[in-house]
Coordinates of C-alpha atoms and ligand atoms in Angstrom, one line a residue:
M1 CA 123.8 99.9 152.5
A2 CA 125.6 102.6 150.5
V3 CA 125.3 104.0 147.1
K4 CA 128.8 104.4 145.6
A5 CA 129.7 106.0 142.3
I6 CA 132.9 105.9 140.3
N7 CA 133.3 108.5 137.7
G8 CA 129.7 109.3 138.0
I9 CA 128.6 105.7 137.3
P10 CA 126.5 104.4 140.3
L11 CA 127.5 101.0 141.5
P12 CA 124.8 98.5 142.3
L13 CA 123.3 98.7 145.8
R14 CA 125.1 96.0 147.7
R15 CA 125.1 95.1 151.4
K16 CA 128.7 95.3 152.9
S17 CA 130.0 92.0 154.3
P18 CA 133.3 91.0 155.8
S19 CA 134.1 88.9 152.7
H20 CA 133.7 92.0 150.5
K21 CA 136.6 94.1 151.8
K22 CA 138.1 94.7 148.3
S23 CA 139.2 98.2 147.5
I24 CA 136.9 100.5 145.6
V25 CA 139.3 100.2 142.6
S26 CA 139.2 96.4 142.4
Q27 CA 135.4 96.5 142.9
S28 CA 135.0 98.8 140.0
L29 CA 137.4 96.8 137.8
T30 CA 135.4 93.7 138.5
S31 CA 132.2 95.6 137.6
Y32 CA 133.7 96.9 134.3
F33 CA 134.9 93.4 133.5
G34 CA 131.5 91.9 134.2
L35 CA 129.9 94.6 132.1
L36 CA 132.3 93.9 129.2
V37 CA 131.6 90.1 129.4
G38 CA 127.9 90.9 129.4
V39 CA 128.1 93.1 126.3
V40 CA 130.2 90.6 124.4
A41 CA 127.8 87.8 125.3
F42 CA 124.8 89.9 124.2
L43 CA 126.4 90.8 120.9
W44 CA 127.3 87.2 120.3
A45 CA 123.8 86.1 121.0
L46 CA 122.4 88.8 118.7
F47 CA 124.8 87.8 116.0
S48 CA 123.7 84.2 116.2
F49 CA 120.1 85.2 116.0
V50 CA 120.7 87.3 113.0
Q51 CA 122.5 84.4 111.4
D52 CA 119.5 82.1 112.0
Y53 CA 117.1 84.7 110.8
P54 CA 118.6 86.7 108.0
I55 CA 116.1 89.5 108.2
G56 CA 115.8 91.3 111.5
F57 CA 116.0 89.7 115.0
S58 CA 114.8 86.3 116.0
H59 CA 111.6 85.5 117.9
H60 CA 113.8 84.5 120.9
A61 CA 114.8 88.1 121.4
S62 CA 111.3 89.2 122.1
G63 CA 112.3 92.0 124.3
L64 CA 114.4 93.4 121.5
V65 CA 112.2 92.9 118.5
D66 CA 112.5 95.6 115.9
W67 CA 109.0 95.4 114.4
D68 CA 109.8 98.2 112.0
H69 CA 112.7 96.2 110.6
R70 CA 110.4 93.2 110.1
R71 CA 107.8 95.4 108.4
L72 CA 110.5 96.7 106.0
A73 CA 111.6 93.1 105.3
V74 CA 108.1 92.4 104.1
R75 CA 108.1 95.5 102.0
R76 CA 111.3 94.3 100.4
A77 CA 109.7 91.0 99.5
F78 CA 106.9 92.9 97.8
E79 CA 109.4 95.0 95.9
E80 CA 111.3 92.0 94.8
S81 CA 108.1 90.2 93.7
W82 CA 106.9 93.3 91.8
K83 CA 110.2 93.9 90.2
A84 CA 110.3 90.4 88.9
Y85 CA 106.8 90.7 87.5
A86 CA 107.5 94.1 86.0
E87 CA 110.7 92.9 84.3
H88 CA 109.4 89.6 82.9
A89 CA 105.7 89.8 82.6
W90 CA 104.6 93.5 82.6
G91 CA 100.9 93.9 81.7
N92 CA 100.2 90.1 81.9
D93 CA 97.5 88.6 84.0
R94 CA 99.8 85.8 85.3
Y95 CA 103.4 85.6 86.3
H96 CA 105.4 82.3 86.1
P97 CA 108.5 83.0 88.2
A98 CA 110.5 79.9 87.5
S99 CA 110.3 80.3 83.7
Q100 CA 110.3 84.1 84.1
K101 CA 107.3 84.5 81.7
G102 CA 103.9 86.0 81.8
S103 CA 100.6 84.7 80.3
Q104 CA 97.3 86.3 79.6
M105 CA 93.8 85.4 80.7
S106 CA 92.3 87.5 77.8
P107 CA 93.8 88.5 74.5
S108 CA 95.0 91.9 75.7
G109 CA 95.1 91.3 79.4
L110 CA 92.9 92.5 82.2
G111 CA 95.4 93.6 84.7
W112 CA 94.7 90.9 87.3
I113 CA 98.1 91.4 89.0
I114 CA 98.4 95.1 88.5
V115 CA 94.9 96.1 89.8
D116 CA 95.1 93.6 92.7
S117 CA 98.4 95.2 93.8
L118 CA 97.5 98.9 93.6
D119 CA 96.4 99.3 97.2
T120 CA 99.3 97.3 98.7
M121 CA 101.7 99.7 97.0
M122 CA 99.7 102.6 98.6
V123 CA 99.8 100.9 102.0
M124 CA 103.5 100.3 101.7
N125 CA 104.1 103.8 100.3
L126 CA 105.8 102.5 97.1
T127 CA 105.3 105.6 95.0
E128 CA 107.3 104.8 91.9
P129 CA 105.8 101.4 91.0
L130 CA 102.4 102.8 91.9
A131 CA 102.8 105.5 89.3
E132 CA 103.8 103.0 86.7
A133 CA 100.8 100.8 87.6
R134 CA 98.4 103.8 87.5
K135 CA 99.8 104.8 84.1
W136 CA 99.2 101.3 82.7
L137 CA 95.7 101.3 84.1
H138 CA 94.9 104.7 82.6
R139 CA 96.4 104.1 79.2
S140 CA 96.2 100.3 78.5
L141 CA 93.4 98.7 80.5
S142 CA 90.1 98.3 78.8
Y143 CA 87.2 96.1 80.0
D144 CA 85.6 96.3 76.6
Q145 CA 86.9 92.9 75.6
D146 CA 85.5 89.8 74.0
Q147 CA 86.1 87.8 77.1
D148 CA 84.2 85.7 79.8
V149 CA 85.3 86.4 83.3
N150 CA 84.3 84.9 86.7
T151 CA 81.8 87.2 88.4
F152 CA 83.2 86.7 91.9
E153 CA 86.9 86.9 91.1
T154 CA 86.3 90.0 89.0
T155 CA 84.3 91.6 91.8
I156 CA 86.7 90.9 94.6
R157 CA 90.0 91.4 92.9
M158 CA 89.3 94.0 90.2
L159 CA 86.3 96.0 91.5
G160 CA 87.6 95.7 95.1
G161 CA 91.1 96.7 94.0
L162 CA 89.9 99.8 92.2
L163 CA 87.6 100.9 95.0
S164 CA 90.3 100.4 97.6
A165 CA 92.7 102.4 95.5
H166 CA 90.1 105.1 95.2
Y167 CA 89.5 105.2 98.9
L168 CA 93.2 105.0 99.9
S169 CA 94.3 107.6 97.4
S170 CA 92.6 110.3 99.5
H171 CA 92.9 108.7 102.9
L172 CA 96.6 107.8 103.1
P173 CA 98.3 111.2 103.5
F174 CA 101.5 110.1 101.6
V175 CA 99.7 108.7 98.6
S176 CA 98.0 111.9 97.3
S177 CA 96.3 114.9 98.7
R178 CA 93.2 114.5 96.5
R179 CA 91.2 111.6 95.2
D180 CA 92.3 110.2 91.8
A181 CA 89.3 109.9 89.5
V182 CA 90.9 107.2 87.4
Y183 CA 90.1 104.3 89.8
L184 CA 86.5 105.2 90.3
T185 CA 85.9 105.7 86.6
K186 CA 87.2 102.2 85.9
A187 CA 85.3 100.8 88.8
I188 CA 82.0 102.1 87.4
D189 CA 82.7 100.9 83.9
L190 CA 83.5 97.4 85.3
A191 CA 80.5 97.2 87.7
D192 CA 78.1 98.2 84.9
R193 CA 79.3 95.1 83.0
L194 CA 79.1 93.0 86.1
L195 CA 75.4 93.9 86.6
A196 CA 74.7 91.4 83.8
A197 CA 75.5 88.6 86.2
Y198 CA 72.4 89.4 88.2
E199 CA 70.0 89.1 85.3
S200 CA 69.1 85.5 86.2
R201 CA 65.6 84.2 86.9
S202 CA 66.2 84.3 90.6
G203 CA 68.6 87.2 91.0
I204 CA 71.4 84.8 92.1
P205 CA 74.4 85.9 90.0
Y206 CA 75.6 83.7 87.2
A207 CA 79.1 82.3 87.7
S208 CA 80.5 84.4 84.8
I209 CA 79.8 87.3 82.5
H210 CA 80.9 88.3 79.1
L211 CA 82.6 91.6 79.4
S212 CA 81.9 93.4 76.1
R213 CA 78.5 91.8 75.5
K214 CA 77.4 92.5 79.1
K215 CA 75.8 89.1 79.4
G216 CA 75.6 86.7 82.3
I217 CA 76.9 83.1 81.6
V218 CA 75.6 80.1 83.6
S219 CA 78.3 77.8 85.0
H220 CA 79.3 75.1 82.6
A221 CA 79.9 72.7 85.5
D222 CA 77.9 71.7 88.6
G223 CA 74.6 71.5 86.7
G224 CA 74.7 75.2 86.1
A225 CA 74.8 76.1 89.8
S226 CA 76.7 79.0 91.1
S227 CA 79.0 78.6 94.2
T228 CA 77.3 79.9 97.3
A229 CA 80.5 81.7 98.5
E230 CA 80.9 83.3 95.1
A231 CA 77.2 84.5 94.9
S232 CA 77.4 86.0 98.4
T233 CA 80.8 87.6 98.2
V234 CA 80.1 90.6 96.1
Q235 CA 78.1 92.8 98.5
L236 CA 80.8 94.9 100.1
E237 CA 82.1 96.1 96.8
M238 CA 78.7 96.8 95.2
K239 CA 77.4 98.5 98.3
Y240 CA 80.5 100.8 98.6
L241 CA 80.1 101.7 94.9
S242 CA 76.5 102.6 95.4
H243 CA 77.5 104.7 98.4
L244 CA 80.1 106.6 96.3
T245 CA 78.0 107.1 93.3
N246 CA 74.6 107.7 94.9
N247 CA 73.3 105.1 92.6
D248 CA 71.6 102.3 94.5
T249 CA 71.4 99.8 91.6
Y250 CA 74.6 98.0 92.6
W251 CA 73.4 97.8 96.2
R252 CA 70.0 96.4 95.4
K253 CA 71.3 93.7 93.0
A254 CA 73.9 92.5 95.5
E255 CA 71.6 92.7 98.5
T256 CA 68.8 90.7 96.9
V257 CA 71.2 87.7 96.8
M258 CA 71.3 87.6 100.6
S259 CA 67.5 87.5 100.9
I260 CA 67.2 84.7 98.3
L261 CA 69.8 82.6 100.1
D262 CA 68.2 83.2 103.4
A263 CA 64.8 82.2 102.1
N264 CA 66.1 78.7 101.8
R265 CA 66.0 78.6 105.6
A266 CA 69.3 76.7 106.0
K267 CA 69.4 74.9 109.2
D268 CA 71.4 76.6 112.0
G269 CA 72.7 79.1 109.5
L270 CA 74.9 76.6 107.6
V271 CA 74.5 77.0 103.9
P272 CA 75.1 74.3 101.3
I273 CA 77.8 75.1 98.8
F274 CA 75.9 75.4 95.5
V275 CA 72.8 77.5 94.6
H276 CA 71.1 77.6 91.2
P277 CA 70.6 80.9 89.5
D278 CA 67.3 79.8 87.9
T279 CA 65.6 78.8 91.1
G280 CA 67.6 80.4 93.9
K281 CA 67.5 77.0 95.7
F282 CA 70.5 75.1 97.0
T283 CA 71.3 72.2 94.8
T284 CA 73.3 70.1 97.3
S285 CA 73.3 69.4 101.0
E286 CA 77.1 69.6 101.3
I287 CA 78.4 72.0 103.8
R288 CA 81.9 73.3 104.4
L289 CA 83.7 76.4 105.5
G290 CA 86.5 75.9 102.9
S291 CA 86.2 76.3 99.1
R292 CA 82.7 77.4 97.9
G293 CA 81.5 78.1 101.4
D294 CA 84.1 80.3 103.1
S295 CA 83.4 83.9 102.3
Y296 CA 79.6 83.6 102.6
Y297 CA 80.2 83.6 106.4
E298 CA 83.0 86.2 106.2
Y299 CA 80.7 88.7 104.4
L300 CA 77.9 88.3 106.9
I301 CA 79.9 89.9 109.7
K302 CA 81.7 92.3 107.3
Q303 CA 78.4 93.6 105.8
Y304 CA 77.2 94.3 109.3
L305 CA 80.5 96.2 110.1
Q306 CA 80.7 98.0 106.8
T307 CA 77.5 99.9 107.4
S308 CA 78.5 100.8 111.0
G309 CA 76.2 98.4 112.6
D310 CA 73.1 99.7 110.9
E311 CA 72.1 96.4 109.3
R312 CA 71.5 94.2 112.3
I313 CA 70.1 91.5 110.1
Y314 CA 73.6 90.4 109.1
Y315 CA 74.8 90.3 112.7
T316 CA 71.9 88.0 113.5
M317 CA 72.7 85.7 110.5
W318 CA 76.4 85.7 111.5
Q319 CA 75.5 84.7 115.1
E320 CA 73.2 82.0 113.9
A321 CA 75.9 80.6 111.7
L322 CA 78.5 80.8 114.4
V323 CA 76.3 78.7 116.7
G324 CA 75.8 76.3 113.8
I325 CA 79.5 76.0 113.2
Q326 CA 80.2 75.1 116.8
K327 CA 77.2 72.7 117.0
H328 CA 77.9 70.8 113.8
L329 CA 81.4 71.3 112.5
I330 CA 83.9 71.9 115.2
T331 CA 85.6 68.8 116.7
T332 CA 89.0 68.0 118.2
T333 CA 92.1 66.1 117.3
K334 CA 93.1 62.9 119.1
N335 CA 96.5 63.7 120.5
S336 CA 96.6 67.4 121.2
Q337 CA 92.9 68.1 121.3
L338 CA 93.3 70.9 118.8
R339 CA 89.9 72.2 117.7
F340 CA 89.3 72.2 113.9
V341 CA 86.4 72.8 111.5
A342 CA 85.4 69.6 109.8
E343 CA 83.1 69.2 106.8
L344 CA 79.7 67.7 106.3
P345 CA 79.7 66.2 102.8
Q346 CA 76.2 64.9 103.2
G347 CA 74.9 67.9 105.2
I348 CA 73.7 68.2 108.7
G349 CA 73.0 64.7 110.2
G350 CA 75.6 63.1 108.0
P351 CA 79.1 62.0 109.0
L352 CA 81.8 64.6 109.5
S353 CA 84.8 64.5 107.3
P354 CA 88.0 65.4 109.2
K355 CA 89.3 67.7 106.5
M356 CA 90.1 71.4 106.6
D357 CA 91.1 73.5 103.7
H358 CA 93.6 76.3 104.4
L359 CA 90.9 78.5 103.1
V360 CA 89.1 78.0 106.4
C361 CA 91.8 80.0 108.2
F362 CA 90.1 83.3 107.5
L363 CA 87.7 82.2 110.3
P364 CA 89.6 82.8 113.5
G365 CA 90.2 86.4 112.5
S366 CA 86.6 86.9 111.5
I367 CA 85.3 85.5 114.7
A368 CA 87.5 87.8 116.8
L369 CA 86.4 90.7 114.5
G370 CA 82.7 89.8 115.1
A371 CA 83.2 89.6 118.9
T372 CA 84.8 93.0 119.4
G373 CA 83.8 94.8 116.2
G374 CA 87.4 95.6 115.5
Y375 CA 88.1 97.2 118.9
T376 CA 90.9 95.8 121.1
L377 CA 89.8 93.1 123.5
T378 CA 90.6 95.4 126.4
K379 CA 88.3 98.1 125.1
A380 CA 85.6 95.7 124.0
R381 CA 85.5 94.1 127.4
S382 CA 84.8 97.5 129.0
L383 CA 81.8 98.1 126.8
P384 CA 78.2 97.4 128.1
D385 CA 77.4 94.8 125.4
W386 CA 80.3 92.5 126.3
S387 CA 79.2 89.1 127.3
P388 CA 80.3 85.6 128.4
E389 CA 79.3 84.4 124.8
K390 CA 81.7 86.9 123.3
E391 CA 84.5 85.8 125.7
Q392 CA 83.8 82.2 124.4
E393 CA 84.0 83.4 120.8
I394 CA 87.5 84.9 121.5
Q395 CA 88.6 81.6 123.0
L396 CA 87.2 79.8 119.9
A397 CA 89.1 82.2 117.7
R398 CA 92.3 81.6 119.7
D399 CA 91.9 77.8 119.4
L400 CA 91.2 77.8 115.7
M401 CA 94.1 80.2 115.2
K402 CA 96.4 77.7 116.8
T403 CA 95.2 74.9 114.5
C404 CA 95.8 77.1 111.4
W405 CA 99.3 78.0 112.7
G406 CA 99.8 74.2 113.2
M407 CA 99.2 73.7 109.5
Y408 CA 102.5 75.6 109.0
A409 CA 104.4 74.3 112.0
V410 CA 104.1 70.6 111.3
T411 CA 105.5 70.6 107.7
A412 CA 109.1 70.3 106.6
T413 CA 109.1 73.7 105.0
G414 CA 107.1 75.5 107.7
L415 CA 104.5 76.3 105.1
A416 CA 100.9 75.1 105.1
P417 CA 99.5 72.6 102.6
E418 CA 96.3 73.5 100.7
I419 CA 94.3 71.0 102.7
A420 CA 95.0 69.2 106.0
W421 CA 93.3 66.1 107.3
F422 CA 93.2 65.3 111.0
N423 CA 93.4 62.4 113.4
A424 CA 90.0 63.2 114.9
E425 CA 89.3 62.6 118.6
K426 CA 86.1 60.7 118.2
K427 CA 85.7 57.5 116.2
D428 CA 82.2 58.4 115.1
L429 CA 83.3 61.9 114.4
Q430 CA 80.5 63.6 116.1
P431 CA 81.0 67.3 116.8
E432 CA 81.6 68.2 120.3
P433 CA 79.8 71.5 121.1
G434 CA 81.9 73.8 123.2
S435 CA 84.8 71.3 123.1
R436 CA 88.0 72.7 124.7
Q437 CA 91.5 71.4 125.0
R438 CA 91.8 68.9 127.9
S439 CA 94.4 69.9 130.4
S440 CA 96.0 66.4 129.9
A441 CA 96.3 66.8 126.2
K442 CA 99.8 66.8 124.8
D443 CA 100.5 70.2 123.3
S444 CA 103.9 69.8 121.7
L445 CA 105.0 69.9 118.1
S446 CA 105.6 66.2 118.1
S447 CA 102.1 65.4 119.3
W448 CA 100.7 68.0 116.8
K449 CA 102.6 66.1 114.0
N450 CA 100.5 63.0 114.9
D451 CA 97.3 64.9 114.5
Y452 CA 97.9 66.4 111.0
I453 CA 97.8 64.3 107.9
V454 CA 99.0 65.9 104.6
K455 CA 98.1 63.8 101.6
P456 CA 100.3 64.1 98.5
L457 CA 97.6 65.6 96.4
D458 CA 96.9 68.3 99.0
A459 CA 100.6 69.2 99.7
H460 CA 100.9 72.2 97.5
N461 CA 101.1 75.8 98.9
L462 CA 99.5 78.6 96.9
Q463 CA 100.9 81.5 99.0
R464 CA 97.4 81.8 100.5
P465 CA 96.6 84.6 102.9
G466 CA 94.0 83.1 105.2
T467 CA 96.3 82.4 108.2
V468 CA 98.2 85.6 108.1
E469 CA 95.0 87.5 107.7
S470 CA 93.7 85.9 110.9
L471 CA 97.0 86.5 112.7
F472 CA 96.8 90.2 111.8
M473 CA 93.2 90.4 113.2
M474 CA 94.1 88.4 116.3
W475 CA 97.1 90.6 117.0
R476 CA 95.2 93.8 116.5
I477 CA 92.3 92.6 118.7
T478 CA 94.0 90.6 121.5
E479 CA 97.3 92.5 121.4
D480 CA 99.0 89.2 122.1
S481 CA 102.5 89.4 120.4
L482 CA 102.4 85.6 120.0
Y483 CA 100.5 86.1 116.8
R484 CA 103.1 88.5 115.4
E485 CA 105.8 86.0 116.3
W486 CA 104.0 83.2 114.4
G487 CA 103.7 85.6 111.4
W488 CA 107.4 86.3 111.5
K489 CA 108.2 82.6 111.5
M490 CA 105.8 82.1 108.6
F491 CA 107.4 85.0 106.7
G492 CA 110.9 83.4 107.3
S493 CA 109.6 80.1 105.7
F494 CA 108.2 82.0 102.7
E495 CA 111.6 83.7 102.4
K496 CA 113.5 80.5 102.7
H497 CA 111.4 78.2 100.4
T498 CA 109.4 80.3 98.0
K499 CA 111.9 82.9 96.9
L500 CA 113.6 81.9 93.7
G501 CA 117.1 83.2 93.0
Q502 CA 118.3 85.7 90.4
G503 CA 115.5 88.2 90.8
K504 CA 112.8 85.7 89.7
G505 CA 110.4 86.5 92.5
Y506 CA 108.4 84.2 94.7
S507 CA 106.6 81.0 93.7
S508 CA 103.8 78.7 94.8
L509 CA 105.1 75.2 95.7
D510 CA 104.1 71.7 94.8
D511 CA 105.0 70.0 98.0
V512 CA 105.5 71.6 101.5
N513 CA 107.0 68.4 102.8
Q514 CA 109.8 68.1 100.3
I515 CA 113.2 69.9 100.9
P516 CA 113.9 71.7 98.7
P517 CA 110.2 72.1 97.6
P518 CA 109.6 72.0 93.9
A519 CA 108.3 75.4 92.6
R520 CA 104.9 75.4 91.0
D521 CA 105.9 78.2 88.6
S522 CA 103.1 80.6 89.5
M523 CA 103.1 83.7 91.6
E524 CA 99.5 84.3 92.7
S525 CA 98.1 87.8 92.5
F526 CA 96.8 87.4 96.1
W527 CA 100.4 87.0 97.3
L528 CA 100.8 90.7 96.5
A529 CA 97.2 91.8 97.3
E530 CA 96.7 89.9 100.5
T531 CA 99.5 87.7 102.0
L532 CA 102.2 90.4 101.9
K533 CA 99.8 93.2 102.8
Y534 CA 98.5 91.4 105.9
M535 CA 102.1 90.5 106.8
Y536 CA 103.1 94.1 106.5
L537 CA 100.2 95.3 108.6
L538 CA 100.9 92.6 111.2
F539 CA 104.3 94.3 111.8
S540 CA 103.0 97.9 111.5
P541 CA 101.9 100.1 114.4
S542 CA 98.3 99.3 115.3
D543 CA 97.0 102.8 114.6
Y544 CA 97.9 102.4 111.0
L545 CA 94.6 101.7 109.2
P546 CA 92.7 101.2 112.5
L547 CA 90.5 98.1 112.3
E548 CA 87.5 99.9 113.7
D549 CA 87.4 102.3 110.8
I550 CA 87.7 100.0 107.9
V551 CA 86.7 96.6 106.6
F552 CA 88.8 94.4 104.3
N553 CA 87.1 92.7 101.4
T554 CA 87.9 89.1 101.0
E555 CA 90.8 90.0 98.7
A556 CA 92.3 92.3 101.5
H557 CA 91.2 95.4 99.7
V558 CA 90.6 98.2 102.1
L559 CA 87.1 99.7 102.2
P560 CA 85.7 102.3 104.7
R561 CA 82.9 101.8 107.1
F562 CA 80.1 104.3 106.5
K563 CA 76.6 105.1 107.5
P564 CA 74.3 103.8 104.7
K565 CA 72.1 106.1 102.6
W566 CA 69.7 103.3 102.1
R567 CA 67.9 100.9 104.5
T568 CA 68.3 97.2 104.0
G569 CA 65.4 96.3 101.9
W570 CA 64.5 92.9 103.2
E571 CA 63.4 91.1 106.3
R572 CA 64.0 87.5 107.2
S573 CA 61.0 85.2 106.7
H574 CA 62.0 83.2 109.7
N575 CA 64.0 83.7 112.9
Ligands
LIG1 C1 91.4 85.1 97.5 O1 91.1 85.4 96.2 C2 90.3 85.4 98.5 O2 90.8 85.4 99.8 C3 89.2 84.5 98.4 O3 88.1 84.7 99.3 C4 89.6 83.0 98.6 N1 90.7 82.7 97.7 C5 91.8 83.6 97.6 C6 92.9 83.4 98.5 O4 93.1 82.3 99.1

């Protein structure tokens, strides 16, 4: 063996053999020629990938992935969406991209899109549009309007957006060097109006409030009941506001809701989806993790994390619910044995309905977050409280993540429908505790396609964030780049099918299985607040907004974890 070098370039180590008696010159020519062919082939492959995937490299070139490039592609999508809104609908609450018009939800507008987008612009360091948004907020936004608003939506989008902007304005170095008082001032004004919602006989918030009259309004539907998810998804915002202002009123009002709900003693931690503000009692037995149920569960684990583990009560409730979910709701598909979260329209003991809203897809991320507390799996596994149960939770999160990704993968556009139905494994649809994919199960796209059913009425796509939110959490926690790759594919589908030409921006769709899909003429504010933010963070370095320091509200607004100034004021009446 000999190491040779021509012009200083070492040749590969090669054993001499009689058949290799070429001169040094011919050997080096062969090497250069081989190198040239290699380079040309590589460039050709790269060119083809870029053709297939107009933005950045393809998922095939995993060794060469330029994540920063992908991150910037998401930032551009935000900029284009924002520019379209600013040009055609500035100051309006809604934007209709196909008709390039805005519309209001109150006579003078409440800034639904602008306030929901503030912190995404901070996260993406978009200083100019942020300055415009701030100016509008400062000069034109008043909550003193003769207008009813939904308590939950106003809390998560408006209050959450303002509080996140307040927090990030002093915690992201490039946004500002000092806290900007405008966001907190508006937040306090709004929260003082929202307090009216809690003036019900039980303390369960009314579905709506009247802004200028500061009066709670009972729901006009559902026999006056409030949605359980809505009543129980206000706590992170109200608690952080109390922490900032040293005024515990917001905290106490929001926290009382949790004790009232818990006093119903829901079996196995699974709460029915309606609760009456007069009685504080559930008014139905229907249970689901989708609409009207979803964020009750999300805020259990996040309330525990927000106060840095001080309020153990929420971790206990989360654990109980997680066991209940596995015992009563999780079952598997027939062909690929995918695990999914079914519904119980008649409550525990009744038949399972093999239906899963896209809204359920917040769950895999929340499960992983609950298992590690936001640490990477590697770090969490080295901690003394790691357990086989937590390992199982991570597996459950992985399995459900795959099912949520499948909702995208099986459609013609590569985008998820609002609701998927499943070919369920068991005829009697009994849940299968601890069910796992059989090794014999077919795990190919064609077999997946036999497991998902998309009904025409459920085939719309509202640019929802749940799946990419979970992909982001799963990537940060497991460090498995598969989740980033799925996110990139998803982003490619949004680019291909939801981006309207001529600077119109991005639209919701009517049918994910039609090519080209008809546009629904609506750009949701959570497209800007959540979907694009999580996508951007998925492709960002993991030490950017570290998961163990913050907690995202259900609208992806960024709130800090802190040590509470107050103790949780209630104890469970049962265990
Ligand atoms: C958002 O407003 C929030 O994520 C909420 O919890 C559920 N609905 C939308 C997005 O899907």
